[in-house]
PDB file of C-alpha atoms in Angstrom:
ATOM      1  CA  ALA Z 527     -46.508 132.673  41.150  1.00 74.00           C
ATOM      2  CA  ASP Z 528     -43.096 134.270  41.250  1.00 80.00           C
ATOM      3  CA  LEU Z 529     -40.545 131.827  39.823  1.00 79.00           C
ATOM      4  CA  ARG Z 530     -37.432 133.774  40.769  1.00 80.00           C
ATOM      5  CA  PRO Z 531     -34.593 133.087  40.702  1.00 90.00           C
ATOM      6  CA  LEU Z 532     -35.058 132.513  36.991  1.00 95.00           C
ATOM      7  CA  THR Z 533     -32.678 132.254  34.058  1.00 97.00           C
ATOM      8  CA  VAL Z 534     -33.945 133.782  30.813  1.00 98.00           C
ATOM      9  CA  ILE Z 535     -32.203 133.071  27.507  1.00 98.00           C
ATOM     10  CA  THR Z 536     -33.299 135.350  24.671  1.00 98.00           C
ATOM     11  CA  ASN Z 537     -32.323 136.827  21.345  1.00 98.00           C
ATOM     12  CA  ASN Z 538     -35.051 139.500  21.513  1.00 98.00           C
ATOM     13  CA  LEU Z 539     -33.788 143.033  22.186  1.00 98.00           C
ATOM     14  CA  ALA Z 540     -37.030 144.212  23.830  1.00 98.00           C
ATOM     15  CA  VAL Z 541     -36.912 141.312  26.306  1.00 98.00           C
ATOM     16  CA  ILE Z 542     -33.239 142.019  27.014  1.00 98.00           C
ATOM     17  CA  GLN Z 543     -34.031 145.679  27.716  1.00 98.00           C
ATOM     18  CA  ASP Z 544     -37.068 144.862  29.883  1.00 97.00           C
ATOM     19  CA  LEU Z 545     -35.272 142.283  32.024  1.00 97.00           C
ATOM     20  CA  ALA Z 546     -31.810 143.877  32.213  1.00 96.00           C
ATOM     21  CA  GLY Z 547     -32.430 145.442  35.611  1.00 91.00           C
ATOM     22  CA  ALA Z 548     -34.922 142.948  37.024  1.00 94.00           C
ATOM     23  CA  GLY Z 549     -34.055 141.389  40.354  1.00 94.00           C
ATOM     24  CA  GLY Z 550     -33.811 137.617  40.563  1.00 95.00           C
ATOM     25  CA  ILE Z 551     -33.317 137.248  36.801  1.00 96.00           C
ATOM     26  CA  ASN Z 552     -30.167 135.705  35.371  1.00 96.00           C
ATOM     27  CA  LEU Z 553     -30.290 137.104  31.832  1.00 97.00           C
ATOM     28  CA  ILE Z 554     -28.433 135.391  28.995  1.00 98.00           C
ATOM     29  CA  ALA Z 555     -28.529 137.478  25.813  1.00 98.00           C
ATOM     30  CA  LEU Z 556     -27.743 135.659  22.586  1.00 97.00           C
ATOM     31  CA  GLY Z 557     -25.389 137.477  20.276  1.00 93.00           C
ATOM     32  CA  GLY Z 558     -25.455 137.570  16.522  1.00 96.00           C
ATOM     33  CA  GLN Z 559     -26.504 139.784  13.650  1.00 97.00           C
ATOM     34  CA  TYR Z 560     -29.178 142.282  14.715  1.00 98.00           C
ATOM     35  CA  SER Z 561     -32.391 142.201  12.685  1.00 97.00           C
ATOM     36  CA  LYS Z 562     -34.301 145.468  12.855  1.00 97.00           C
ATOM     37  CA  LYS Z 563     -37.312 143.759  11.278  1.00 96.00           C
ATOM     38  CA  PHE Z 564     -37.563 141.155  14.063  1.00 96.00           C
ATOM     39  CA  HIS Z 565     -35.924 143.230  16.821  1.00 97.00           C
ATOM     40  CA  GLY Z 566     -33.609 140.347  17.635  1.00 98.00           C
ATOM     41  CA  PHE Z 567     -30.261 138.687  17.059  1.00 98.00           C
ATOM     42  CA  PHE Z 568     -29.784 135.844  14.574  1.00 98.00           C
ATOM     43  CA  GLY Z 569     -27.142 134.077  12.522  1.00 97.00           C
ATOM     44  CA  LEU Z 570     -24.059 132.008  13.270  1.00 97.00           C
ATOM     45  CA  LEU Z 571     -23.252 133.503  16.687  1.00 97.00           C
ATOM     46  CA  ALA Z 572     -26.797 133.090  17.993  1.00 98.00           C
ATOM     47  CA  GLU Z 573     -26.965 129.553  16.599  1.00 98.00           C
ATOM     48  CA  ALA Z 574     -23.639 128.568  18.198  1.00 98.00           C
ATOM     49  CA  SER Z 575     -24.863 129.872  21.550  1.00 97.00           C
ATOM     50  CA  LEU Z 576     -28.150 127.989  21.252  1.00 98.00           C
ATOM     51  CA  ARG Z 577     -26.319 124.739  20.504  1.00 98.00           C
ATOM     52  CA  SER Z 578     -24.350 125.089  23.752  1.00 98.00           C
ATOM     53  CA  LEU Z 579     -27.308 125.824  26.053  1.00 98.00           C
ATOM     54  CA  ARG Z 580     -30.157 123.820  27.588  1.00 98.00           C
ATOM     55  CA  ALA Z 581     -33.432 125.169  28.953  1.00 97.00           C
ATOM     56  CA  ASP Z 582     -36.331 123.731  30.901  1.00 97.00           C
ATOM     57  CA  VAL Z 583     -38.914 125.688  28.912  1.00 98.00           C
ATOM     58  CA  ALA Z 584     -39.020 127.505  25.565  1.00 98.00           C
ATOM     59  CA  PHE Z 585     -41.729 130.016  24.704  1.00 98.00           C
ATOM     60  CA  LEU Z 586     -41.896 130.630  20.963  1.00 98.00           C
ATOM     61  CA  SER Z 587     -44.093 132.468  18.497  1.00 97.00           C
ATOM     62  CA  SER Z 588     -44.897 131.942  14.842  1.00 97.00           C
ATOM     63  CA  SER Z 589     -46.050 134.292  12.127  1.00 96.00           C
ATOM     64  CA  ALA Z 590     -48.367 131.789  10.453  1.00 98.00           C
ATOM     65  CA  ILE Z 591     -50.326 128.637  11.268  1.00 98.00           C
ATOM     66  CA  HIS Z 592     -51.451 126.626   8.255  1.00 97.00           C
ATOM     67  CA  GLY Z 593     -53.259 123.383   8.990  1.00 97.00           C
ATOM     68  CA  ALA Z 594     -51.494 121.901  12.003  1.00 98.00           C
ATOM     69  CA  SER Z 595     -48.086 123.401  11.177  1.00 98.00           C
ATOM     70  CA  ALA Z 596     -46.190 126.571  12.054  1.00 99.00           C
ATOM     71  CA  PHE Z 597     -44.465 128.677   9.402  1.00 98.00           C
ATOM     72  CA  HIS Z 598     -42.292 131.796   9.279  1.00 98.00           C
ATOM     73  CA  GLN Z 599     -41.225 134.082   6.448  1.00 97.00           C
ATOM     74  CA  ASP Z 600     -37.520 134.262   7.375  1.00 97.00           C
ATOM     75  CA  GLN Z 601     -35.141 131.302   7.193  1.00 97.00           C
ATOM     76  CA  GLU Z 602     -32.730 132.595   9.871  1.00 96.00           C
ATOM     77  CA  VAL Z 603     -35.625 132.992  12.300  1.00 97.00           C
ATOM     78  CA  VAL Z 604     -36.772 129.440  11.534  1.00 98.00           C
ATOM     79  CA  GLN Z 605     -33.273 128.100  12.166  1.00 98.00           C
ATOM     80  CA  ALA Z 606     -33.018 129.927  15.508  1.00 98.00           C
ATOM     81  CA  LYS Z 607     -36.465 128.725  16.604  1.00 98.00           C
ATOM     82  CA  ARG Z 608     -35.650 125.123  15.688  1.00 98.00           C
ATOM     83  CA  LEU Z 609     -32.486 125.325  17.784  1.00 98.00           C
ATOM     84  CA  MET Z 610     -34.447 126.848  20.675  1.00 98.00           C
ATOM     85  CA  MET Z 611     -36.855 123.929  20.490  1.00 98.00           C
ATOM     86  CA  ALA Z 612     -34.007 121.407  20.419  1.00 98.00           C
ATOM     87  CA  ALA Z 613     -32.464 123.013  23.514  1.00 98.00           C
ATOM     88  CA  ALA Z 614     -35.652 122.910  25.610  1.00 98.00           C
ATOM     89  CA  THR Z 615     -37.323 120.135  27.553  1.00 98.00           C
ATOM     90  CA  ARG Z 616     -40.791 121.693  27.261  1.00 98.00           C
ATOM     91  CA  LYS Z 617     -41.932 123.814  24.336  1.00 99.00           C
ATOM     92  CA  TYR Z 618     -44.879 126.219  24.204  1.00 99.00           C
ATOM     93  CA  LEU Z 619     -46.174 128.205  21.246  1.00 99.00           C
ATOM     94  CA  LEU Z 620     -47.800 131.584  21.897  1.00 98.00           C
ATOM     95  CA  VAL Z 621     -49.771 132.581  18.821  1.00 97.00           C
ATOM     96  CA  ASP Z 622     -52.169 135.400  18.053  1.00 94.00           C
ATOM     97  CA  HIS Z 623     -55.525 134.097  16.818  1.00 92.00           C
ATOM     98  CA  GLY Z 624     -55.071 136.064  13.590  1.00 94.00           C
ATOM     99  CA  LYS Z 625     -52.154 133.819  12.584  1.00 97.00           C
ATOM    100  CA  PHE Z 626     -54.423 130.778  12.118  1.00 97.00           C
ATOM    101  CA  GLY Z 627     -55.213 130.012   8.495  1.00 95.00           C
ATOM    102  CA  ARG Z 628     -52.162 131.915   7.253  1.00 96.00           C
ATOM    103  CA  SER Z 629     -49.036 130.597   5.616  1.00 94.00           C
ATOM    104  CA  ALA Z 630     -45.469 131.776   5.206  1.00 97.00           C
ATOM    105  CA  LEU Z 631     -42.527 130.655   3.102  1.00 98.00           C
ATOM    106  CA  HIS Z 632     -40.642 128.424   5.557  1.00 98.00           C
ATOM    107  CA  PHE Z 633     -41.979 125.430   7.490  1.00 98.00           C
ATOM    108  CA  LEU Z 634     -41.005 125.655  11.168  1.00 98.00           C
ATOM    109  CA  THR Z 635     -42.547 122.538  12.707  1.00 99.00           C
ATOM    110  CA  ASP Z 636     -45.730 120.599  13.221  1.00 98.00           C
ATOM    111  CA  LEU Z 637     -47.754 122.003  16.118  1.00 98.00           C
ATOM    112  CA  LYS Z 638     -47.778 118.623  17.854  1.00 98.00           C
ATOM    113  CA  ALA Z 639     -44.064 119.256  18.565  1.00 98.00           C
ATOM    114  CA  PHE Z 640     -45.215 121.742  21.227  1.00 99.00           C
ATOM    115  CA  ASP Z 641     -46.391 120.663  24.653  1.00 98.00           C
ATOM    116  CA  ALA Z 642     -49.158 123.229  24.276  1.00 98.00           C
ATOM    117  CA  VAL Z 643     -50.266 126.015  21.958  1.00 98.00           C
ATOM    118  CA  PHE Z 644     -51.762 129.128  23.568  1.00 98.00           C
ATOM    119  CA  THR Z 645     -53.923 131.705  21.805  1.00 97.00           C
ATOM    120  CA  GLY Z 646     -56.238 134.539  22.807  1.00 95.00           C
ATOM    121  CA  ARG Z 647     -59.357 133.493  20.898  1.00 94.00           C
ATOM    122  CA  GLU Z 648     -60.944 130.294  19.701  1.00 93.00           C
ATOM    123  CA  PRO Z 649     -59.953 129.625  16.067  1.00 93.00           C
ATOM    124  CA  GLU Z 650     -62.573 128.999  13.385  1.00 92.00           C
ATOM    125  CA  PRO Z 651     -64.393 125.654  13.872  1.00 91.00           C
ATOM    126  CA  GLY Z 652     -62.685 124.059  10.854  1.00 94.00           C
ATOM    127  CA  MET Z 653     -59.262 125.056  12.163  1.00 95.00           C
ATOM    128  CA  ARG Z 654     -60.080 123.748  15.632  1.00 95.00           C
ATOM    129  CA  SER Z 655     -61.128 120.405  14.113  1.00 96.00           C
ATOM    130  CA  THR Z 656     -57.848 120.216  12.174  1.00 97.00           C
ATOM    131  CA  LEU Z 657     -55.819 120.906  15.322  1.00 97.00           C
ATOM    132  CA  ASP Z 658     -57.780 118.403  17.405  1.00 96.00           C
ATOM    133  CA  ALA Z 659     -57.390 115.707  14.724  1.00 97.00           C
ATOM    134  CA  ALA Z 660     -53.617 116.327  14.683  1.00 97.00           C
ATOM    135  CA  GLY Z 661     -53.380 115.918  18.459  1.00 97.00           C
ATOM    136  CA  VAL Z 662     -52.478 119.557  19.104  1.00 98.00           C
ATOM    137  CA  SER Z 663     -53.022 120.726  22.682  1.00 97.00           C
ATOM    138  CA  LEU Z 664     -54.666 124.131  22.150  1.00 97.00           C
ATOM    139  CA  THR Z 665     -55.520 126.394  25.081  1.00 97.00           C
ATOM    140  CA  VAL Z 666     -57.523 129.589  24.659  1.00 96.00           C
ATOM    141  CA  VAL Z 667     -56.414 132.163  27.221  1.00 94.00           C
ATOM    142  CA  ALA Z 668     -59.022 134.804  27.995  1.00 81.00           C
ATOM    143  CA  ASP Z 669     -58.078 138.323  29.045  1.00 70.00           C
ATOM    144  CA  LYS Z 670     -58.737 139.187  32.671  1.00 68.00           C
ATOM    145  CA  ASP Z 671     -61.120 142.128  32.924  1.00 62.00           C
TER     146      ASP Z 671
END
């Protein structure tokens, strides 16, 4: 379903470039210090913007899922993601199946903080049991052939 008109708030340069000319999209680009590693904008300016905005939905990613928690290797990214979560009514985590069973330096949040977690493949049975026991709403999204 086409949801336009739609407002998109992002700190990701690729998303900004992809949506810059799209019709029916009100694009809000967060400023800040550009990170080549993460292809996005972070730091004080991005954080100040996030504190002043509200969103219906936030779609986030994470570089590692250990147990029933999300982690990331960069503290500025964690801070931005936490602020994105605080600004949104509904929160969804989009995570590659290969991130399950991994860890990173900084704790982001427990997965139960998300309304749903989406992944492309079923995690290992032990991981699935851990997520179910923690009350995590996990949805496996299959590719359309």
